[in-house]
GROMACS .gro file of C-alpha atoms in nm:
model
  181
    1MET     CA    1   0.000   0.000   0.000
    2LEU     CA    2   0.278   0.244   0.094
    3ASN     CA    3   0.469   0.179  -0.229
    4ASN     CA    4   0.152   0.238  -0.432
    5ARG     CA    5   0.096   0.574  -0.263
    6VAL     CA    6   0.453   0.680  -0.337
    7LYS     CA    7   0.414   0.569  -0.701
    8GLU     CA    8   0.093   0.776  -0.731
    9ILE     CA    9   0.273   1.087  -0.603
   10ILE     CA   10   0.565   1.036  -0.840
   11GLU     CA   11   0.332   0.994  -1.136
   12LYS     CA   12   0.100   1.284  -1.045
   13TYR     CA   13   0.349   1.551  -0.940
   14TYR     CA   14   0.686   1.455  -1.082
   15HIS     CA   15   0.627   1.274  -1.410
   16LYS     CA   16   0.321   1.472  -1.518
   17GLU     CA   17   0.466   1.793  -1.369
   18ASN     CA   18   0.141   1.915  -1.213
   19LYS     CA   19   0.322   2.203  -1.044
   20GLU     CA   20   0.011   2.414  -0.983
   21ILE     CA   21  -0.173   2.122  -0.822
   22PHE     CA   22   0.139   2.043  -0.615
   23ILE     CA   23   0.161   2.401  -0.485
   24GLN     CA   24  -0.212   2.409  -0.410
   25LYS     CA   25  -0.198   2.073  -0.227
   26VAL     CA   26   0.095   2.170  -0.003
   27SER     CA   27  -0.023   2.527   0.068
   28ASP     CA   28  -0.290   2.425   0.316
   29PRO     CA   29  -0.147   2.373   0.665
   30LEU     CA   30  -0.213   2.053   0.858
   31ARG     CA   31  -0.321   2.081   1.219
   32LEU     CA   32  -0.294   1.838   1.507
   33SER     CA   33  -0.634   1.710   1.618
   34GLU     CA   34  -0.790   1.824   1.944
   35ARG     CA   35  -0.746   1.471   2.078
   36VAL     CA   36  -0.372   1.485   2.016
   37LEU     CA   37  -0.352   1.828   2.181
   38ASP     CA   38  -0.556   1.700   2.478
   39PHE     CA   39  -0.334   1.392   2.514
   40CYS     CA   40  -0.024   1.610   2.515
   41ASN     CA   41  -0.176   1.857   2.759
   42ASP     CA   42  -0.284   1.575   2.993
   43ASN     CA   43   0.071   1.436   2.985
   44LYS     CA   44   0.244   1.775   3.020
   45MET     CA   45   0.410   1.758   2.678
   46GLU     CA   46   0.518   2.073   2.499
   47ILE     CA   47   0.446   2.078   2.125
   48LYS     CA   48   0.642   2.294   1.882
   49PRO     CA   49   0.570   2.321   1.509
   50MET     CA   50   0.900   2.291   1.327
   51GLN     CA   51   0.824   2.411   0.976
   52PHE     CA   52   0.719   2.763   0.896
   53GLY     CA   53   0.615   2.842   0.544
   54ILE     CA   54   0.500   2.612   0.267
   55TYR     CA   55   0.629   2.255   0.268
   56PRO     CA   56   0.499   1.918   0.142
   57SER     CA   57   0.473   1.810   0.507
   58GLU     CA   58   0.418   1.940   0.857
   59GLN     CA   59   0.647   1.853   1.144
   60TRP     CA   60   0.606   1.882   1.520
   61TYR     CA   61   0.844   1.830   1.812
   62PHE     CA   62   0.693   1.681   2.125
   63LYS     CA   63   0.906   1.772   2.426
   64LEU     CA   64   0.832   1.509   2.690
   65GLY     CA   65   1.049   1.638   2.968
   66GLY     CA   66   1.307   1.416   3.125
   67TYR     CA   67   1.457   1.268   3.433
   68LYS     CA   68   1.732   1.387   3.664
   69ASN     CA   69   1.896   1.198   3.950
   70ASN     CA   70   2.222   1.333   4.093
   71ASP     CA   71   2.463   1.351   3.796
   72PHE     CA   72   2.237   1.164   3.554
   73GLU     CA   73   2.014   1.381   3.334
   74VAL     CA   74   1.813   1.275   3.028
   75SER     CA   75   1.555   1.451   2.813
   76TYR     CA   76   1.313   1.309   2.556
   77ILE     CA   77   1.177   1.451   2.231
   78SER     CA   78   0.958   1.283   1.971
   79ILE     CA   79   0.923   1.411   1.615
   80LEU     CA   80   0.608   1.363   1.406
   81THR     CA   81   0.619   1.438   1.033
   82VAL     CA   82   0.299   1.418   0.828
   83SER     CA   83   0.288   1.436   0.448
   84LYS     CA   84   0.043   1.669   0.276
   85LEU     CA   85   0.073   1.471  -0.048
   86ALA     CA   86  -0.047   1.135   0.085
   87PRO     CA   87  -0.184   1.000   0.414
   88ILE     CA   88   0.158   0.895   0.541
   89TYR     CA   89   0.348   0.992   0.855
   90ARG     CA   90   0.683   0.928   1.027
   91LEU     CA   91   0.742   0.914   1.399
   92GLU     CA   92   1.085   0.923   1.560
   93HIS     CA   93   1.179   0.917   1.928
   94ASN     CA   94   1.495   1.082   2.060
   95PHE     CA   95   1.682   1.107   2.385
   96GLU     CA   96   1.965   1.328   2.501
   97VAL     CA   97   2.188   1.258   2.802
   98VAL     CA   98   2.418   1.514   2.959
   99ASN     CA   99   2.775   1.392   2.903
  100LYS     CA  100   2.961   1.406   3.234
  101ASP     CA  101   3.286   1.263   3.097
  102PRO     CA  102   3.564   1.511   3.185
  103LYS     CA  103   3.735   1.426   2.852
  104LYS     CA  104   3.418   1.471   2.646
  105ILE     CA  105   3.405   1.623   2.304
  106SER     CA  106   3.028   1.671   2.301
  107PRO     CA  107   2.824   1.808   2.593
  108THR     CA  108   2.551   1.552   2.527
  109LEU     CA  109   2.502   1.196   2.406
  110ASP     CA  110   2.194   1.133   2.199
  111GLY     CA  111   2.012   0.876   1.995
  112SER     CA  112   1.695   0.814   1.802
  113ALA     CA  113   1.476   0.518   1.722
  114GLU     CA  114   1.130   0.437   1.598
  115GLU     CA  115   1.040   0.292   1.938
  116GLY     CA  116   1.010   0.503   2.251
  117HIS     CA  117   1.297   0.531   2.499
  118SER     CA  118   1.062   0.598   2.791
  119PHE     CA  119   0.715   0.482   2.888
  120LEU     CA  120   0.574   0.824   2.798
  121GLN     CA  121   0.729   0.807   2.450
  122ALA     CA  122   0.584   0.457   2.409
  123ASP     CA  123   0.242   0.589   2.517
  124LEU     CA  124   0.269   0.877   2.269
  125ASP     CA  125   0.373   0.630   1.997
  126ARG     CA  126   0.068   0.407   2.058
  127PHE     CA  127  -0.166   0.704   2.080
  128LEU     CA  128  -0.045   0.870   1.757
  129ASN     CA  129  -0.042   0.538   1.570
  130LYS     CA  130  -0.400   0.469   1.673
  131ARG     CA  131  -0.518   0.823   1.585
  132TYR     CA  132  -0.350   0.837   1.244
  133GLU     CA  133  -0.435   0.480   1.144
  134LYS     CA  134  -0.799   0.549   1.235
  135ASP     CA  135  -0.788   0.837   0.986
  136GLY     CA  136  -0.646   0.613   0.711
  137TYR     CA  137  -0.279   0.706   0.743
  138SER     CA  138   0.012   0.465   0.705
  139ARG     CA  139   0.330   0.491   0.907
  140MET     CA  140   0.655   0.501   0.715
  141PHE     CA  141   0.947   0.331   0.886
  142GLU     CA  142   1.315   0.404   0.823
  143PRO     CA  143   1.388   0.120   0.575
  144GLU     CA  144   1.100   0.241   0.356
  145ALA     CA  145   1.193   0.607   0.405
  146LEU     CA  146   1.551   0.551   0.286
  147ARG     CA  147   1.452   0.343  -0.017
  148LYS     CA  148   1.592   0.513  -0.329
  149ILE     CA  149   1.363   0.594  -0.618
  150GLU     CA  150   1.496   0.535  -0.967
  151GLY     CA  151   1.414   0.785  -1.241
  152VAL     CA  152   1.345   1.083  -1.014
  153ASN     CA  153   1.612   1.346  -0.960
  154PHE     CA  154   1.635   1.656  -0.749
  155SER     CA  155   1.623   1.990  -0.921
  156GLU     CA  156   1.973   2.094  -1.025
  157ASP     CA  157   1.966   2.368  -0.758
  158VAL     CA  158   1.905   2.117  -0.477
  159ILE     CA  159   2.228   1.976  -0.339
  160LEU     CA  160   2.140   1.943   0.030
  161PHE     CA  161   2.020   1.582   0.018
  162GLY     CA  162   2.266   1.435  -0.232
  163PRO     CA  163   2.189   1.299  -0.577
  164ASP     CA  164   1.955   1.015  -0.481
  165VAL     CA  165   1.585   1.077  -0.415
  166THR     CA  166   1.429   0.859  -0.146
  167GLN     CA  167   1.069   0.780  -0.062
  168GLU     CA  168   1.102   1.013   0.237
  169ASP     CA  169   1.214   1.295   0.006
  170ILE     CA  170   0.917   1.242  -0.226
  171LEU     CA  171   0.665   1.253   0.061
  172PHE     CA  172   0.809   1.520   0.288
  173ARG     CA  173   1.041   1.751   0.087
  174ASP     CA  174   1.018   1.982  -0.212
  175VAL     CA  175   1.208   1.766  -0.461
  176LEU     CA  176   1.085   1.988  -0.746
  177ASP     CA  177   1.228   2.298  -0.574
  178ILE     CA  178   0.927   2.509  -0.674
  179LEU     CA  179   0.793   2.624  -0.337
  180PRO     CA  180   0.863   2.978  -0.220
  181ASP     CA  181   1.142   3.012   0.036
   0.00000   0.00000   0.00000
């Protein structure tokens, strides 16, 4: 199902070059549902929108707080990205630990995964999956996101992501490089 949705987007917007339809489709902002906002409020999560302007997706950071005990300190953030081109979303969970090593190079140690690192991240994961799947969305996981797409290239001006277009690029980024900055 996911591959078919990606193929539809490639055909509609990239092969047929429906630039006006593309711009119209991505111009409308997506909003988080009241249920998601209520869940976050009930669990004392801070939500920050991360994209300002017109993009083929919307992205939010969920700051879940952390834990501190003596010298140990960890914080948790989850990132939700939702495509405007197809009912597909990505969800990533991150942690950051204060690095107390006196010979450290970096002040923090961090990591990310598609599973939660804390019970609250796991609860958020289950809640968002249930909400989005109920609305007909599919979750894209990292192996699918990084899958390269043959026959689609970035605009010559786009060098940020490298030469290969991935499924994640098609769903969440302006591969055509036609949106206003």
